[in-house]
Tab-separated table of C-alpha atoms in Angstrom:
chain	number	residue	atom	x	y	z
Q	1	MET	CA	-50.835	24.056	12.234
Q	2	ARG	CA	-51.454	24.647	15.914
Q	3	LEU	CA	-48.125	26.466	16.257
Q	4	SER	CA	-47.004	29.338	14.094
Q	5	GLU	CA	-43.903	29.041	11.936
Q	6	GLU	CA	-41.995	31.317	14.311
Q	7	GLU	CA	-43.036	29.244	17.326
Q	8	LEU	CA	-41.879	26.055	15.633
Q	9	ILE	CA	-38.498	27.587	14.809
Q	10	ASN	CA	-38.063	28.814	18.384
Q	11	LEU	CA	-39.035	25.406	19.730
Q	12	GLY	CA	-36.472	23.713	17.496
Q	13	ARG	CA	-33.740	26.101	18.612
Q	14	GLN	CA	-34.692	25.709	22.259
Q	15	THR	CA	-34.509	21.937	21.929
Q	16	VAL	CA	-31.013	22.101	20.451
Q	17	ARG	CA	-29.870	24.483	23.218
Q	18	ASN	CA	-31.288	22.151	25.842
Q	19	GLN	CA	-29.551	19.135	24.363
Q	20	ALA	CA	-26.259	20.994	23.985
Q	21	GLN	CA	-26.435	21.861	27.673
Q	22	ALA	CA	-27.136	18.233	28.571
Q	23	VAL	CA	-24.090	17.051	26.630
Q	24	SER	CA	-21.890	19.789	28.134
Q	25	GLN	CA	-22.806	18.574	31.634
Q	26	LEU	CA	-21.424	15.158	30.731
Q	27	GLU	CA	-17.887	16.555	30.737
Q	28	MET	CA	-17.739	16.825	34.521
Q	29	GLN	CA	-19.081	13.286	34.923
Q	30	ILE	CA	-16.132	11.764	33.078
Q	31	GLY	CA	-13.533	10.688	35.629
Q	32	ASP	CA	-11.472	7.738	36.840
Q	33	ALA	CA	-14.079	5.190	35.795
Q	34	PHE	CA	-13.774	6.407	32.201
Q	35	ALA	CA	-10.019	5.747	32.204
Q	36	GLU	CA	-10.649	2.323	33.761
Q	37	ALA	CA	-13.164	1.498	31.041
Q	38	VAL	CA	-10.743	2.482	28.278
Q	39	ALA	CA	-7.987	0.365	29.851
Q	40	CYS	CA	-10.366	-2.574	30.271
Q	41	ILE	CA	-11.396	-2.477	26.611
Q	42	THR	CA	-7.859	-1.892	25.353
Q	43	ASN	CA	-6.433	-4.807	27.327
Q	44	ALA	CA	-9.175	-7.244	26.350
Q	45	SER	CA	-8.086	-9.849	23.817
Q	46	GLY	CA	-11.620	-10.417	22.581
Q	47	HIS	CA	-14.502	-8.276	21.396
Q	48	THR	CA	-16.362	-5.400	22.990
Q	49	ILE	CA	-20.062	-6.200	23.040
Q	50	LEU	CA	-22.735	-3.531	23.397
Q	51	CYS	CA	-26.100	-4.369	24.913
Q	52	GLY	CA	-29.209	-2.298	25.573
Q	53	MET	CA	-32.985	-2.389	25.347
Q	54	GLY	CA	-35.314	-0.076	23.422
Q	55	LYS	CA	-33.838	3.327	22.571
Q	56	SER	CA	-30.714	2.438	24.561
Q	57	GLY	CA	-30.389	-0.583	22.303
Q	58	HIS	CA	-30.347	1.607	19.203
Q	59	ILE	CA	-27.651	3.779	20.787
Q	60	ALA	CA	-25.700	0.670	21.801
Q	61	SER	CA	-25.850	-0.592	18.227
Q	62	LYS	CA	-24.489	2.701	16.915
Q	63	ILE	CA	-21.655	2.739	19.471
Q	64	ALA	CA	-20.743	-0.827	18.480
Q	65	ALA	CA	-20.599	0.241	14.837
Q	66	THR	CA	-18.354	3.192	15.714
Q	67	PHE	CA	-16.038	0.968	17.749
Q	68	ALA	CA	-15.811	-1.631	14.984
Q	69	SER	CA	-14.913	0.949	12.342
Q	70	THR	CA	-12.243	2.597	14.492
Q	71	GLY	CA	-10.123	-0.351	15.557
Q	72	THR	CA	-12.087	-1.935	18.418
Q	73	PRO	CA	-13.720	-5.210	17.271
Q	74	SER	CA	-17.300	-4.886	18.453
Q	75	PHE	CA	-20.883	-5.977	17.885
Q	76	PHE	CA	-24.349	-5.512	19.377
Q	77	VAL	CA	-26.297	-8.188	21.225
Q	78	HIS	CA	-29.975	-7.744	22.064
Q	79	PRO	CA	-30.506	-8.504	25.778
Q	80	ALA	CA	-33.628	-10.608	25.214
Q	81	GLU	CA	-31.845	-12.677	22.556
Q	82	ALA	CA	-28.814	-12.991	24.827
Q	83	PHE	CA	-31.037	-14.386	27.579
Q	84	HIS	CA	-32.306	-17.013	25.136
Q	85	GLY	CA	-29.074	-18.341	23.685
Q	86	ASP	CA	-27.009	-15.484	22.282
Q	87	LEU	CA	-24.898	-15.423	25.449
Q	88	GLY	CA	-22.979	-18.110	23.586
Q	89	MET	CA	-21.601	-15.345	21.365
Q	90	ILE	CA	-19.751	-13.853	24.340
Q	91	THR	CA	-16.537	-15.305	25.798
Q	92	ARG	CA	-14.462	-14.564	28.876
Q	93	ASP	CA	-11.991	-12.728	26.608
Q	94	ASP	CA	-14.669	-10.154	25.796
Q	95	VAL	CA	-15.920	-7.015	27.506
Q	96	ILE	CA	-19.621	-6.181	27.548
Q	97	ILE	CA	-21.007	-2.660	27.895
Q	98	LEU	CA	-24.540	-2.676	29.290
Q	99	ILE	CA	-26.597	0.460	28.700
Q	100	SER	CA	-29.666	1.430	30.722
Q	101	TYR	CA	-30.364	5.011	31.769
Q	102	SER	CA	-32.489	3.923	34.723
Q	103	GLY	CA	-30.157	1.062	35.543
Q	104	GLU	CA	-33.264	-0.994	36.243
Q	105	THR	CA	-34.029	-2.461	32.808
Q	106	ASP	CA	-35.108	-6.001	33.632
Q	107	GLU	CA	-33.922	-7.591	30.359
Q	108	VAL	CA	-30.435	-6.162	30.884
Q	109	ASN	CA	-30.087	-6.838	34.608
Q	110	LYS	CA	-31.139	-10.473	34.194
Q	111	LEU	CA	-27.901	-11.023	32.277
Q	112	LEU	CA	-25.656	-9.996	35.178
Q	113	PRO	CA	-25.584	-13.342	37.057
Q	114	SER	CA	-24.643	-15.263	33.920
Q	115	LEU	CA	-22.042	-12.708	32.851
Q	116	ASN	CA	-20.451	-12.792	36.305
Q	117	GLU	CA	-20.525	-16.592	36.359
Q	118	PHE	CA	-18.744	-16.714	32.981
Q	119	GLY	CA	-16.124	-14.236	34.220
Q	120	ILE	CA	-16.959	-11.670	31.543
Q	121	LYS	CA	-15.873	-8.117	32.325
Q	122	THR	CA	-18.817	-5.718	32.533
Q	123	ILE	CA	-19.073	-1.961	32.043
Q	124	ALA	CA	-22.335	-0.157	32.800
Q	125	ILE	CA	-23.522	3.132	31.321
Q	126	VAL	CA	-26.303	4.417	33.560
Q	127	GLY	CA	-27.904	7.599	34.818
Q	128	GLU	CA	-27.768	6.484	38.457
Q	129	ALA	CA	-24.626	4.927	39.907
Q	130	GLU	CA	-26.644	3.405	42.769
Q	131	SER	CA	-29.045	1.633	40.435
Q	132	THR	CA	-29.071	-2.157	40.256
Q	133	LEU	CA	-26.952	-2.189	37.103
Q	134	GLY	CA	-24.640	0.530	38.400
Q	135	ARG	CA	-23.938	-1.357	41.627
Q	136	HIS	CA	-23.328	-4.759	40.077
Q	137	ALA	CA	-21.196	-3.906	37.025
Q	138	GLY	CA	-17.430	-4.128	37.195
Q	139	ILE	CA	-17.030	-0.513	36.019
Q	140	THR	CA	-19.817	2.061	36.092
Q	141	LEU	CA	-19.986	5.170	33.913
Q	142	THR	CA	-22.690	7.690	34.773
Q	143	MET	CA	-24.296	10.199	32.421
Q	144	LYS	CA	-27.121	11.739	34.428
Q	145	VAL	CA	-29.255	14.452	32.788
Q	146	ASP	CA	-31.515	16.949	34.565
Q	147	ARG	CA	-34.511	15.977	32.435
Q	148	GLU	CA	-35.464	14.813	28.982
Q	149	VAL	CA	-36.114	17.505	26.391
Q	150	CYS	CA	-39.443	15.798	25.713
Q	151	PRO	CA	-42.267	18.116	26.963
Q	152	ASN	CA	-43.554	15.305	29.183
Q	153	ASN	CA	-40.056	14.328	30.384
Q	154	LEU	CA	-40.737	10.813	29.126
Q	155	ALA	CA	-39.272	10.071	25.674
Q	156	PRO	CA	-35.529	9.288	25.852
Q	157	THR	CA	-33.939	12.326	24.209
Q	158	ASN	CA	-31.281	14.056	26.294
Q	159	SER	CA	-30.353	10.749	27.908
Q	160	THR	CA	-29.857	8.932	24.596
Q	161	LEU	CA	-27.917	11.837	23.099
Q	162	THR	CA	-25.637	11.969	26.140
Q	163	THR	CA	-25.128	8.207	26.015
Q	164	LEU	CA	-24.114	8.502	22.378
Q	165	ALA	CA	-21.677	11.300	23.247
Q	166	LEU	CA	-20.140	9.141	25.971
Q	167	GLY	CA	-19.797	6.292	23.481
Q	168	ASP	CA	-18.036	8.603	21.038
Q	169	ALA	CA	-15.722	9.768	23.834
Q	170	LEU	CA	-14.793	6.148	24.519
Q	171	ALA	CA	-14.227	5.510	20.811
Q	172	VAL	CA	-11.922	8.515	20.448
Q	173	ALA	CA	-9.938	7.562	23.555
Q	174	LEU	CA	-9.560	4.016	22.236
Q	175	MET	CA	-8.390	5.330	18.874
Q	176	GLU	CA	-5.665	7.322	20.618
Q	177	GLU	CA	-4.673	4.334	22.758
Q	178	ARG	CA	-4.419	2.109	19.695
Q	179	GLN	CA	-2.700	4.835	17.621
Q	180	PHE	CA	-5.423	4.405	15.030
Q	181	GLU	CA	-4.447	6.242	11.828
Q	182	PRO	CA	-6.255	7.327	8.641
Q	183	GLY	CA	-4.843	4.333	6.800
Q	184	ASP	CA	-6.398	2.004	9.369
Q	185	PHE	CA	-9.729	3.781	8.949
Q	186	ALA	CA	-9.498	3.340	5.189
Q	187	ARG	CA	-8.991	-0.414	5.497
Q	188	PHE	CA	-12.277	-0.660	7.381
Q	189	HIS	CA	-14.055	1.655	4.895
Q	190	PRO	CA	-12.888	0.494	1.445
Q	191	GLY	CA	-16.207	1.464	-0.120
Q	192	GLY	CA	-16.231	5.054	1.103
Q	193	SER	CA	-14.605	8.071	-0.495
Q	194	LEU	CA	-11.953	8.264	2.229
Q	195	GLY	CA	-11.168	4.593	1.804
Q	196	ARG	CA	-10.770	4.986	-1.933
Q	197	ARG	CA	-8.465	7.986	-1.467
Q	198	LEU	CA	-6.254	6.276	1.094
Q	199	LEU	CA	-6.163	2.806	-0.462
Q	200	THR	CA	-5.803	3.881	-4.092
Q	201	ARG	CA	-2.213	4.061	-5.323
Q	202	VAL	CA	-0.857	6.569	-7.789
Q	203	ARG	CA	-0.316	3.816	-10.348
Q	204	ASP	CA	-4.062	3.113	-10.301
Q	205	VAL	CA	-5.006	6.523	-11.724
Q	206	MET	CA	-1.940	7.891	-13.525
Q	207	HIS	CA	-1.883	8.491	-17.275
Q	208	ILE	CA	0.396	6.056	-19.101
Q	209	ASN	CA	-0.734	6.107	-22.731
Q	210	LYS	CA	0.428	8.540	-25.416
Q	211	LEU	CA	2.459	10.637	-23.007
Q	212	PRO	CA	3.756	13.942	-24.457
Q	213	LEU	CA	7.447	13.035	-24.595
Q	214	VAL	CA	10.255	14.985	-26.261
Q	215	LYS	CA	13.995	14.491	-26.305
Q	216	PRO	CA	16.490	17.045	-24.988
Q	217	GLY	CA	17.226	19.698	-27.579
Q	218	THR	CA	13.801	19.522	-29.238
Q	219	PRO	CA	12.861	22.940	-30.726
Q	220	VAL	CA	10.098	24.825	-28.915
Q	221	PRO	CA	7.651	24.764	-31.893
Q	222	GLU	CA	7.942	20.981	-32.083
Q	223	THR	CA	7.552	20.777	-28.308
Q	224	ILE	CA	4.336	22.823	-28.536
Q	225	ALA	CA	2.980	20.418	-31.128
Q	226	VAL	CA	3.666	17.459	-28.832
Q	227	MET	CA	1.963	19.261	-25.929
Q	228	ASN	CA	-1.132	19.913	-28.016
Q	229	GLU	CA	-1.305	16.315	-29.135
Q	230	GLY	CA	-0.838	14.971	-25.606
Q	231	ARG	CA	-3.650	17.120	-24.160
Q	232	LEU	CA	-2.155	17.043	-20.677
Q	233	GLY	CA	-0.856	20.585	-20.695
Q	234	VAL	CA	2.751	19.433	-20.363
Q	235	ALA	CA	5.723	18.174	-22.317
Q	236	ILE	CA	8.092	15.771	-20.588
Q	237	ILE	CA	11.725	15.849	-21.590
Q	238	VAL	CA	13.123	12.319	-21.318
Q	239	GLU	CA	16.242	10.477	-22.375
Q	240	ASP	CA	16.371	6.685	-22.128
Q	241	GLY	CA	13.472	6.800	-19.668
Q	242	ASP	CA	15.211	9.283	-17.392
Q	243	ILE	CA	13.374	12.529	-16.690
Q	244	ARG	CA	15.413	15.533	-17.811
Q	245	GLY	CA	12.760	18.193	-17.329
Q	246	LEU	CA	9.161	19.326	-17.630
Q	247	ILE	CA	7.465	22.101	-19.564
Q	248	THR	CA	3.982	23.156	-18.496
Q	249	ASP	CA	1.497	25.505	-20.117
Q	250	GLY	CA	2.633	28.089	-17.598
Q	251	ASP	CA	6.293	27.695	-18.564
Q	252	LEU	CA	5.356	28.101	-22.209
Q	253	ARG	CA	3.265	31.221	-21.610
Q	254	ARG	CA	6.043	32.860	-19.621
Q	255	ALA	CA	8.532	32.098	-22.381
Q	256	LEU	CA	6.294	33.530	-25.114
Q	257	ILE	CA	5.685	36.708	-23.101
Q	258	GLU	CA	9.405	37.385	-23.435
Q	259	GLY	CA	8.961	37.642	-27.209
Q	260	ALA	CA	8.921	35.720	-30.466
Q	261	ASP	CA	12.577	34.832	-29.965
Q	262	SER	CA	11.391	32.113	-27.588
Q	263	LEU	CA	10.256	30.131	-30.611
Q	264	GLN	CA	13.877	29.924	-31.701
Q	265	LYS	CA	14.890	28.179	-28.482
Q	266	ASN	CA	14.881	24.490	-27.681
Q	267	CYS	CA	13.009	22.787	-24.859
Q	268	ASP	CA	16.045	22.647	-22.576
Q	269	GLU	CA	16.085	26.441	-22.313
Q	270	ILE	CA	12.553	26.862	-20.971
Q	271	MET	CA	11.971	23.618	-19.061
Q	272	THR	CA	11.967	23.059	-15.309
Q	273	SER	CA	14.985	20.822	-14.898
Q	274	THR	CA	14.026	19.401	-11.481
Q	275	PRO	CA	10.280	18.767	-11.599
Q	276	ILE	CA	8.449	17.343	-8.602
Q	277	THR	CA	7.884	13.595	-8.846
Q	278	ILE	CA	6.171	10.840	-6.895
Q	279	ASP	CA	6.640	7.083	-6.843
Q	280	ALA	CA	3.916	5.052	-8.530
Q	281	ASP	CA	3.429	2.990	-5.361
Q	282	GLU	CA	2.655	6.008	-3.181
Q	283	ARG	CA	-0.879	6.658	-2.001
Q	284	PHE	CA	-3.166	8.737	-4.170
Q	285	ALA	CA	-3.936	10.865	-1.085
Q	286	ASP	CA	-0.229	11.766	-0.778
Q	287	ALA	CA	-0.129	12.848	-4.417
Q	288	GLU	CA	-3.202	14.967	-3.815
Q	289	SER	CA	-1.520	16.708	-0.872
Q	290	ILE	CA	1.621	17.421	-2.901
Q	291	MET	CA	-0.291	18.911	-5.817
Q	292	LEU	CA	-2.510	21.068	-3.635
Q	293	ASP	CA	0.338	22.236	-1.380
Q	294	ARG	CA	2.670	23.028	-4.301
Q	295	LYS	CA	-0.167	24.446	-6.422
Q	296	ILE	CA	0.802	22.354	-9.439
Q	297	ASN	CA	-1.491	20.826	-12.047
Q	298	SER	CA	0.736	17.950	-13.138
Q	299	LEU	CA	2.863	15.503	-11.188
Q	300	LEU	CA	5.353	13.164	-12.842
Q	301	VAL	CA	5.247	9.575	-11.646
Q	302	THR	CA	8.339	7.390	-11.422
Q	303	ASP	CA	8.918	3.666	-11.018
Q	304	ARG	CA	11.199	2.069	-8.439
Q	305	ASP	CA	14.224	2.788	-10.618
Q	306	GLY	CA	13.367	6.468	-10.890
Q	307	LYS	CA	12.314	6.146	-14.525
Q	308	LEU	CA	9.230	7.888	-15.887
Q	309	ALA	CA	6.116	5.756	-15.329
Q	310	GLY	CA	3.276	8.182	-15.984
Q	311	VAL	CA	1.645	11.521	-15.243
Q	312	LEU	CA	-0.948	12.500	-12.666
Q	313	GLN	CA	-3.195	15.506	-13.286
Q	314	ILE	CA	-4.969	17.723	-10.770
Q	315	TYR	CA	-8.173	16.886	-12.635
Q	316	ASP	CA	-7.717	13.245	-11.620
Q	317	LEU	CA	-8.167	14.123	-7.946
């Protein structure tokens, strides 16, 4: 290697510091135009289209994906393809965000006359407000950087990172405007872990077979036998489907610590008479929160009539 290991590490750290500084300078460039852009996108009845060439195109594609997954219908259109027919994908109900750091990207600027003729609202993200794109867009957002972190000040690095940060800022503002909630996010991400947690209902994962059930008045030794057979670490005291109480491993241990006399008692004397329950139709994520907040290992599940429907275990989370 031409550089030593220490030099490489220092170079990596210096690059990150430089980019962090570039992004921090973006804060003071966000002003009235940003609020106008958010309002424009929020009030549009159609889609928000992202368009950019080269590295800016890759950033535009990522911003479109972020918008689409957070409540703002969006997609990416390549400027060259748009100029050769894909403009038909864009309607006057849409908003298009055109990205070009120089503001002079020919493939992007060539679209402006057609977009204006069609009455499509345009937002520019540029480094220079007085560039061709900056001057001709309906709303112009600037994100100027001092220089690229590239040693030759050529490869888009700080400029693309700052553009991405500005796109994320727009996405977050739009989420707030639309009151976008975790449940909404889950609907757009059904295949992800968050989607599964938020879309899964308690009834989908609760235990329903061979539940460890005992009747009121059951002797403790018999209750212990039912607990062992059920292998859920609990015994549920029920009468005609109604929950009368719950005995956990912890309840049993505390009772036995008091002495052998506990074995002469019945389940009613050592049970928790008002156990925590959750409706079977509630979200799995809500059950998870209850169990973690209350520090309990088992949660009884009820149906719409309040009858016992199943058991949820901490190990199911």
